[in-house]
mmCIF file of C-alpha atoms and ligand atoms in Angstrom:
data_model
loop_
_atom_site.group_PDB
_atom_site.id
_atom_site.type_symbol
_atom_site.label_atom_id
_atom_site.label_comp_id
_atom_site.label_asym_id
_atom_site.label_seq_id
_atom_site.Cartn_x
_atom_site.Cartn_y
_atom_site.Cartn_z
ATOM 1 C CA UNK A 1078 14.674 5.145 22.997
ATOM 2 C CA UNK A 1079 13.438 4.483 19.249
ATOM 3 C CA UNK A 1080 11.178 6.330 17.548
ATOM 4 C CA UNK A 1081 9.586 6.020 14.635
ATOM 5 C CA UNK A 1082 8.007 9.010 12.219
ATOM 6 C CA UNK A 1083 6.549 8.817 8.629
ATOM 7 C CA UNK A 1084 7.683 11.557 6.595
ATOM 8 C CA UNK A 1085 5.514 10.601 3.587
ATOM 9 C CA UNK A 1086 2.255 9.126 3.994
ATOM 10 C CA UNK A 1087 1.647 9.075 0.440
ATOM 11 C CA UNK A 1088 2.218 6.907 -2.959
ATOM 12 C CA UNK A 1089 3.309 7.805 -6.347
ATOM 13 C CA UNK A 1090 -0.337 9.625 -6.870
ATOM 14 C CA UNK A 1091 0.750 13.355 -5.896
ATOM 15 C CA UNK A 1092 -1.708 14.593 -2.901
ATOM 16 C CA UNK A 1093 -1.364 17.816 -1.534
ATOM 17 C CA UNK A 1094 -1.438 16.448 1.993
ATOM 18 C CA UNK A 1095 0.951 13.720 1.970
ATOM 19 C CA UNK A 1096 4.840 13.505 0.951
ATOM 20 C CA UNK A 1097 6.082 10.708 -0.950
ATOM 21 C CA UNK A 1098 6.932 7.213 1.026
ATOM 22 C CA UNK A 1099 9.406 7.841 3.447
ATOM 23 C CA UNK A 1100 10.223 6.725 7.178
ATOM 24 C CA UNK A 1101 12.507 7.996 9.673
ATOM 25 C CA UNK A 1102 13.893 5.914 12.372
ATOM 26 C CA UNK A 1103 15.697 7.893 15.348
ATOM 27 C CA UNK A 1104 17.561 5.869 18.031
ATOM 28 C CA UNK A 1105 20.089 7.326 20.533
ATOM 29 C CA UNK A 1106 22.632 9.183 18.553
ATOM 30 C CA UNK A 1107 21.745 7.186 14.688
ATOM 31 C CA UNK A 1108 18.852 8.900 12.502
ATOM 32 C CA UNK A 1109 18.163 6.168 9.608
ATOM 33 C CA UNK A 1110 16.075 7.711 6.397
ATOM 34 C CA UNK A 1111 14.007 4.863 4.757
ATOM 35 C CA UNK A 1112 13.403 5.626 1.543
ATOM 36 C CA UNK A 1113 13.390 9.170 0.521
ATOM 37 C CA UNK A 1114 10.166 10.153 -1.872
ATOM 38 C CA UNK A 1115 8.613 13.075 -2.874
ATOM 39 C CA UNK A 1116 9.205 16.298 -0.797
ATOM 40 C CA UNK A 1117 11.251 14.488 2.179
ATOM 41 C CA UNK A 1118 13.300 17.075 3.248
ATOM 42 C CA UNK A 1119 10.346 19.046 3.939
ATOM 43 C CA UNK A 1120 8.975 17.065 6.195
ATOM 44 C CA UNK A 1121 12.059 15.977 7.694
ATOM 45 C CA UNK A 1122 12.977 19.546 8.523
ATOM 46 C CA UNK A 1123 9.354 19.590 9.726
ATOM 47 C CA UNK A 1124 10.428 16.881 11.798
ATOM 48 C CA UNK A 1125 13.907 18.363 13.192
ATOM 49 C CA UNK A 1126 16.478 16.772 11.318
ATOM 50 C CA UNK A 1127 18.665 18.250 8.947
ATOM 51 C CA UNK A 1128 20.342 16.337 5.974
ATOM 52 C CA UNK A 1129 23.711 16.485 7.957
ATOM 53 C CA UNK A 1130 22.147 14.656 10.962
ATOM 54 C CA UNK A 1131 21.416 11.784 8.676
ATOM 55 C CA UNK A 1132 23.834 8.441 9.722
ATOM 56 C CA UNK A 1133 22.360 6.869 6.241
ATOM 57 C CA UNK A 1134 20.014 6.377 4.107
ATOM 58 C CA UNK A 1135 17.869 2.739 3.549
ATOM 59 C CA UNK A 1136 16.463 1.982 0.503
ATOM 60 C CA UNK A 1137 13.505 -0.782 -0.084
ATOM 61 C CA UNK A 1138 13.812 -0.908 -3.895
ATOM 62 C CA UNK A 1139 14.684 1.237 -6.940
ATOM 63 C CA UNK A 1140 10.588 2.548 -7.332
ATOM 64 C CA UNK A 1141 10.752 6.199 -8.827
ATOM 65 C CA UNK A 1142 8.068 6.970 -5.610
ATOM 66 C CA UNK A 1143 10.906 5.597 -3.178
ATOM 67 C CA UNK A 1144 13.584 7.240 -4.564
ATOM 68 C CA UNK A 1145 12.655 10.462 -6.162
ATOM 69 C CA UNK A 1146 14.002 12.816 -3.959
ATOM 70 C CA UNK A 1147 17.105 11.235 -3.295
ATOM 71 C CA UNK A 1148 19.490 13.916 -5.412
ATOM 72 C CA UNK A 1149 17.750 16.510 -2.497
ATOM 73 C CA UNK A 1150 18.891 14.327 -0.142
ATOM 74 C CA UNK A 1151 22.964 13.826 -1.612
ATOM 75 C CA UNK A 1152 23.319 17.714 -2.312
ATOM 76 C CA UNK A 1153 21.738 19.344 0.788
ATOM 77 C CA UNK A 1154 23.660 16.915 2.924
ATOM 78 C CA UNK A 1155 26.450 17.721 1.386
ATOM 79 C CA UNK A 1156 26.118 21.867 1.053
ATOM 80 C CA UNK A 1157 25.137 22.084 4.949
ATOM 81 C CA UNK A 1158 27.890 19.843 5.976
ATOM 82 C CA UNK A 1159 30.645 22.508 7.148
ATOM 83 C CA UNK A 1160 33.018 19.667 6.981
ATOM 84 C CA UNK A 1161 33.330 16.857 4.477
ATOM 85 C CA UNK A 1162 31.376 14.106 4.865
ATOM 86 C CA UNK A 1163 30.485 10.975 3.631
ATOM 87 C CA UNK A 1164 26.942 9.673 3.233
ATOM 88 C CA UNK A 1165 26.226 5.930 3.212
ATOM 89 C CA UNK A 1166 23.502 4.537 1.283
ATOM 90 C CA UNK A 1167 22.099 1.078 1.780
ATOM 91 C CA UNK A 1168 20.046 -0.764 -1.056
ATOM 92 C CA UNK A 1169 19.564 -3.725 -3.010
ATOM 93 C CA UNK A 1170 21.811 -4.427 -5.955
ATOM 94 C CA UNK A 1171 21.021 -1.981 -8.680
ATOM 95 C CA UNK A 1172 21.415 0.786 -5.798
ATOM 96 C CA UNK A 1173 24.794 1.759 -7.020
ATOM 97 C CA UNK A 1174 24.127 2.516 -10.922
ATOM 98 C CA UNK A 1175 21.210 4.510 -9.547
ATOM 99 C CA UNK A 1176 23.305 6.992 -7.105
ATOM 100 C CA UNK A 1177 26.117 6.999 -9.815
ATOM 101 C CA UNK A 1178 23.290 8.580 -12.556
ATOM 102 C CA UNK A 1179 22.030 10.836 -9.918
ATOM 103 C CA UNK A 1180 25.440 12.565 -9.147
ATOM 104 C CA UNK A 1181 25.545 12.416 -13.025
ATOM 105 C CA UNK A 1182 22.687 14.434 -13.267
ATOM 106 C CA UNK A 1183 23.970 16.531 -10.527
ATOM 107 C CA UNK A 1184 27.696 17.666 -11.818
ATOM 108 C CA UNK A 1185 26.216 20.838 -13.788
ATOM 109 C CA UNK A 1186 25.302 22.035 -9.802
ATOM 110 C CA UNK A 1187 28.750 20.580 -8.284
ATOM 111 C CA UNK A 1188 30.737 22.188 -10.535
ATOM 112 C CA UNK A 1189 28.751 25.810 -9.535
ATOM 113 C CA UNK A 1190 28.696 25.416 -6.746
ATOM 114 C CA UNK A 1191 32.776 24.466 -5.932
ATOM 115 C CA UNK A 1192 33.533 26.899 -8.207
ATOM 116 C CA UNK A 1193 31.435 29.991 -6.138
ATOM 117 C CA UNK A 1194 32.359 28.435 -2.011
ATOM 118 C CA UNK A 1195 36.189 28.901 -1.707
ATOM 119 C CA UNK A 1196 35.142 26.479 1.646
ATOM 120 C CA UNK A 1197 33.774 23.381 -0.849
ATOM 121 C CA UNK A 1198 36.494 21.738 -2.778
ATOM 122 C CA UNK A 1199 34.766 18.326 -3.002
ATOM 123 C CA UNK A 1200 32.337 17.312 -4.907
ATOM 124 C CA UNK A 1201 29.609 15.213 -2.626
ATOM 125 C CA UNK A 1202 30.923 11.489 -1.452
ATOM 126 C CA UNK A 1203 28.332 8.987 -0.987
ATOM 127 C CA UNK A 1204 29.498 5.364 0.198
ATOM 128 C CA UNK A 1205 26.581 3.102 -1.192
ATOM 129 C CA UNK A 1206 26.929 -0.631 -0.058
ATOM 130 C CA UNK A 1207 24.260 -3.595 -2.202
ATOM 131 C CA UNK A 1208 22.565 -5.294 0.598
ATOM 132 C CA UNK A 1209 21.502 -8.615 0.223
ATOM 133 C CA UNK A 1210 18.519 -11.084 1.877
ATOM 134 C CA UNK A 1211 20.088 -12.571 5.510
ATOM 135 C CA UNK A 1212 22.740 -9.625 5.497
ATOM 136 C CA UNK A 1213 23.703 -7.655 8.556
ATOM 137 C CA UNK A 1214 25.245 -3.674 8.970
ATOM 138 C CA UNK A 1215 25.560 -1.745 11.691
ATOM 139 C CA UNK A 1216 25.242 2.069 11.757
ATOM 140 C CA UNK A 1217 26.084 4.377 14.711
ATOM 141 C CA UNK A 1218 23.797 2.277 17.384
ATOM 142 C CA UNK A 1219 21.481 0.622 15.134
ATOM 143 C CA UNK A 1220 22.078 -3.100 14.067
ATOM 144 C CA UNK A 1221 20.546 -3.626 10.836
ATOM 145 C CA UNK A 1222 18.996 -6.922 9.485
ATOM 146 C CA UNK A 1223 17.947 -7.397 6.065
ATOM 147 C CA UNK A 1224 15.599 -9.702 4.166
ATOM 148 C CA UNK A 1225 13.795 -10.085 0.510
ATOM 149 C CA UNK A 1226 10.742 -9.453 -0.228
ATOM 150 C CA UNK A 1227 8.199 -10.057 -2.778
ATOM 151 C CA UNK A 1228 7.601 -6.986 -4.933
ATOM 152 C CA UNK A 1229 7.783 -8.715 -8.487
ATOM 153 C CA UNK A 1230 8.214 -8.186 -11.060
ATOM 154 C CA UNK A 1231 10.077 -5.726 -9.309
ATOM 155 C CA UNK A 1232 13.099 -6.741 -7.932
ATOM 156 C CA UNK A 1233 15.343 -7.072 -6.400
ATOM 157 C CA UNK A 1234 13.750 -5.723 -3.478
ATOM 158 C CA UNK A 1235 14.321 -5.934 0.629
ATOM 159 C CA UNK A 1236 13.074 -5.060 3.736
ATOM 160 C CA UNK A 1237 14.995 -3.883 6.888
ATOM 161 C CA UNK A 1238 14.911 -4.260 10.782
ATOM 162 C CA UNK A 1239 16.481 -2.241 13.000
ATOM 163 C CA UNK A 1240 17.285 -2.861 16.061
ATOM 164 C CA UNK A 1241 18.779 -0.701 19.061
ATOM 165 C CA UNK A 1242 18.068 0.532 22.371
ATOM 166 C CA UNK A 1243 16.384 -2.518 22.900
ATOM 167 C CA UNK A 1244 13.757 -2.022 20.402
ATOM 168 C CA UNK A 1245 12.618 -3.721 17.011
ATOM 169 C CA UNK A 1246 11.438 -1.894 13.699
ATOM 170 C CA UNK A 1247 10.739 -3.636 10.380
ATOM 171 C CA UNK A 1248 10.570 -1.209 7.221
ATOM 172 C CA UNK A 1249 8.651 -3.776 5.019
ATOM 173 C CA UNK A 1250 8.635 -1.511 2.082
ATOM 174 C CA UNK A 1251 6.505 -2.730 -0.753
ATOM 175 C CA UNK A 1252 5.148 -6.254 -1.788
ATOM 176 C CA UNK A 1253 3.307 -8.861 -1.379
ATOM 177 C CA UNK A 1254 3.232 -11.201 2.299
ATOM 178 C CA UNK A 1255 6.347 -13.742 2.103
ATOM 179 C CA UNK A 1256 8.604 -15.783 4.120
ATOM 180 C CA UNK A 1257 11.549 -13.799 4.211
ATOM 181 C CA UNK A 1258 9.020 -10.791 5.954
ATOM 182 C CA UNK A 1259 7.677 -13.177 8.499
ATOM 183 C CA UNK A 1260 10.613 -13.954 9.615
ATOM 184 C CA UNK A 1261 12.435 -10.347 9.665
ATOM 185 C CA UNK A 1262 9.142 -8.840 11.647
ATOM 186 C CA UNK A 1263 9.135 -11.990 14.376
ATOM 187 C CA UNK A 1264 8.428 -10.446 17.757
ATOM 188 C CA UNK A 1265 9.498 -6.921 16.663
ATOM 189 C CA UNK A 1266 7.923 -4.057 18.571
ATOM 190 C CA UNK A 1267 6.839 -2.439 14.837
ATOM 191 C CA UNK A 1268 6.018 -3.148 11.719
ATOM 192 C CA UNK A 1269 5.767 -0.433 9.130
ATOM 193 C CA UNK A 1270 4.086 -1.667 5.725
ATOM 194 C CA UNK A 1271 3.151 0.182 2.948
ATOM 195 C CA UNK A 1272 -0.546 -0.571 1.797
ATOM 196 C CA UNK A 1273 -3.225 -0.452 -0.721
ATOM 197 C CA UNK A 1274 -6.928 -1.180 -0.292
ATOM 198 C CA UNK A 1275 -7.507 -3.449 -3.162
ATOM 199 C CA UNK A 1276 -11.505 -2.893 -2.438
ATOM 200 C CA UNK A 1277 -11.261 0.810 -3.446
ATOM 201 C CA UNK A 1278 -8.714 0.448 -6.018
ATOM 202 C CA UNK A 1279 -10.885 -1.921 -8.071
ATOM 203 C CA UNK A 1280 -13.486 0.385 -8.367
ATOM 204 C CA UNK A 1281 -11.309 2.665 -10.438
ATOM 205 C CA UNK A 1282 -12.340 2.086 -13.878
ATOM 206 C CA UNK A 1283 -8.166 2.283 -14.869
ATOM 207 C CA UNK A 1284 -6.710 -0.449 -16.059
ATOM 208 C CA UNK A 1285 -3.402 0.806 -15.392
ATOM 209 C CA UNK A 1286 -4.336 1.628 -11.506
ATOM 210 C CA UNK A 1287 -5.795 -2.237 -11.571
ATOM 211 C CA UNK A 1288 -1.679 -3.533 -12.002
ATOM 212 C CA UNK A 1289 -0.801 -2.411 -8.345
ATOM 213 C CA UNK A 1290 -3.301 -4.629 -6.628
ATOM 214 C CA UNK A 1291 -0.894 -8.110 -7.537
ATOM 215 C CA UNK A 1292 1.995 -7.018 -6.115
ATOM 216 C CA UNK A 1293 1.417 -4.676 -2.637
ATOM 217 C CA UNK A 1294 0.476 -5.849 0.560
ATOM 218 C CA UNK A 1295 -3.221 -4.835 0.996
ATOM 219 C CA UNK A 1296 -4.337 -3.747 4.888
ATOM 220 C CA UNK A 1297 -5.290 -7.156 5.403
ATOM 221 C CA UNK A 1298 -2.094 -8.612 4.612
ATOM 222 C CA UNK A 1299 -0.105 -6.746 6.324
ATOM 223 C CA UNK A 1300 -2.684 -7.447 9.757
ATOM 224 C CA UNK A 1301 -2.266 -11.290 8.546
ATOM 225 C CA UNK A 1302 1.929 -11.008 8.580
ATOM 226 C CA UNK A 1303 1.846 -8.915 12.106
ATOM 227 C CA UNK A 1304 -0.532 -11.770 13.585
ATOM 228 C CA UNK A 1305 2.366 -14.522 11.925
ATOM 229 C CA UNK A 1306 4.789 -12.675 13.451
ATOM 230 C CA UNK A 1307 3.634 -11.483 16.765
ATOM 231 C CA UNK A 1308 4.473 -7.777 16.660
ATOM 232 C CA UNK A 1309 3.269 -5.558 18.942
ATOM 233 C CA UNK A 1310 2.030 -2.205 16.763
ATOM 234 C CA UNK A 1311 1.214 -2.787 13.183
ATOM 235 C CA UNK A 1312 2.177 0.883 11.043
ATOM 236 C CA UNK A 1313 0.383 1.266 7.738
ATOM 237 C CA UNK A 1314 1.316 3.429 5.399
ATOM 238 C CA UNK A 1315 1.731 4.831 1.663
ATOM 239 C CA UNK A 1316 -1.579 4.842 1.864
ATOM 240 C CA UNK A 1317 -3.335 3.721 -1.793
ATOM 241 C CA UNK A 1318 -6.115 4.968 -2.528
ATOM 242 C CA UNK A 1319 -5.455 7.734 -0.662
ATOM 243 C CA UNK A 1320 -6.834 8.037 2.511
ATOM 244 C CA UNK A 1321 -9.342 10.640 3.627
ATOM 245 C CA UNK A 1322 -9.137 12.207 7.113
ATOM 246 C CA UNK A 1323 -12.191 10.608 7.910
ATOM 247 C CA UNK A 1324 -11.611 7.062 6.460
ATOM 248 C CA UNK A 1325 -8.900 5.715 9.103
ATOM 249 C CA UNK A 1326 -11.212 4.316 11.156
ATOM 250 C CA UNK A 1327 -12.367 2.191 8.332
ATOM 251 C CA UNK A 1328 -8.889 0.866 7.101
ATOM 252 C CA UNK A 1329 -8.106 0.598 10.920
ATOM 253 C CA UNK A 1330 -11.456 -1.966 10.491
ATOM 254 C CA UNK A 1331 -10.106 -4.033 7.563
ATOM 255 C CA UNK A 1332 -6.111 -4.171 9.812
ATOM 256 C CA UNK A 1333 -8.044 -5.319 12.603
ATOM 257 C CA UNK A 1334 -10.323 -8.025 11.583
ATOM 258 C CA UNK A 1335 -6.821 -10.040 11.449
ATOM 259 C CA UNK A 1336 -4.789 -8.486 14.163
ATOM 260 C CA UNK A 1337 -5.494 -7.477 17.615
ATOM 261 C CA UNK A 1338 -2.062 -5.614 18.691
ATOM 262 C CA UNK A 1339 -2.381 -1.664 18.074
ATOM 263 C CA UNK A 1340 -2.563 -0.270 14.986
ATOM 264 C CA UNK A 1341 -1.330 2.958 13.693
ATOM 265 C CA UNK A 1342 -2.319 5.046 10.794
ATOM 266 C CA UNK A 1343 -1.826 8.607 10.073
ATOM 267 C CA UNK A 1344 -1.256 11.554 8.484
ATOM 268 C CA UNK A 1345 2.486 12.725 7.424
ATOM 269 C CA UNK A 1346 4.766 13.126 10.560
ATOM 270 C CA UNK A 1347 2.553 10.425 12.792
ATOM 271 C CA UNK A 1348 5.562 10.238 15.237
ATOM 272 C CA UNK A 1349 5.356 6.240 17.036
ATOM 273 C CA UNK A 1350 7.344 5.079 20.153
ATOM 274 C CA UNK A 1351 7.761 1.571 20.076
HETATM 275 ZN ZN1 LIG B 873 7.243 -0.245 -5.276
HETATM 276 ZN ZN1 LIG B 874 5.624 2.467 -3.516
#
């Protein structure tokens, strides 16, 4: 059975309500973290998994909101692990120079902290492997596909589908509708996309706020790629502007003027079985 929860419902704007962008993805016996933003651990405690029951972690691109919670992620896995253990990271190229910093940033903390447990001589070990657009990895159960998507000028950036138990997840991440996305989501049982609605957004007199709206995937794009693709649920998420509790029926609106297969929108911990 595969089931599908978003941690973080939310964006880079901070919102009391909703954690930073972040999926998890549990099949039989493999717990996949996608992404890892603001205040994860949080809500995947809230959620009943502890760093140490993490198999890996998937990354969708090197955005600060993706990401920022990562060095939570490397030092409570490894300070709850009784035994050693390694954690392997998954990511588009750039991945590795990022995880290297962050331990960086972390050796004030590893050198307390091996220097006060006589029971932790290591210092965390991650195993971080540069995916790349048509590549394949397997973790525990979980066969994982991976394809490019259109985020620029950010990139590189991908998104993942996971397969197992025979069921289908894509983790579009962020961007813009593309070929390479089409063709990962084809006839999968889920598509999670992150979203903006570009009709709200543009009535933010920011011009800064006005840059996101070329490159994400607004509501109706991601209903456009689920129709393309046949998929069977359609997830939004990362939710831009964010959404009020009693606005979902109104992005629900825009997803489904373009696609008539169920959609799903939430707040943080909206827990989907494909
Ligand atoms: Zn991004
Ligand atoms: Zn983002």
């Amino acid at each position: 059975m595969m089931q599908i929860t978003l941690l973080g419902t939310g964006s880079p704007i901070p919102d009391p309500m909703r954690a930073g962008p972040s999926t998890l993805v549990r099949g039989a016996d493999t717990n996949l973290l996608v992404d890892c933003g603001r205040a994860v651990l949080m809500r995947l405690a809230a959620a009943g998994v502890l760093p140490p029951m993490l198999h890996a972690v998937l990354v969708t691109h090197l955005h600060s909101d993706h990401l920022t919670d990562l060095n939570d992620v490397i030092t409570t896995h490894w300070v709850m692990n009784p035994q050693p253990s390694t954690l392997p990271l998954f990511g588009p190229p750039g991945l590795r120079d990022v995880v290297d910093a962050t331990l960086g940033a972390l050796a004030p903390d590893i050198r307390y902290r091996i220097a006060h447990h006589d029971d932790l001589t290591r210092p965390p070990t991650v195993e971080v492997t540069e995916v790349a657009p048509g590549g394949r990895f397997r973790v525990g159960h979980a066969e994982v596909r991976v394809a490019g998507t259109d985020h620029r000028p950010v990139e590189p950036t991908v998104a993942f589908r996971v397969e197992g138990d025979g069921h289908s997840v894509v983790l579009g991440g962020d961007g813009v509708p593309c070929g390479g996305l089409d063709e990962l989501c084809r006839g999968a049982d889920a598509y999670v996309q992150t979203v903006i609605r570009d009709d709200l957004v543009r009535q933010v007199p920011n011009a800064r706020f006005q840059d996101i709206v070329d490159y994400h995937s607004t509501v109706e794009d991601a209903a456009r790629t689920a129709a393309r693709a046949g998929v069977r649920t359609l997830v939004l998420t990362h939710y831009v502007p964010p959404m009020a509790p009693d606005q979902a029926d109104d992005w629900r609106a825009f997803a489904a003027a373009h696609f008539s297969g169920e959609i799903v929108l939430g707040d943080d911990l909206t827990t989907i079985r494909p």
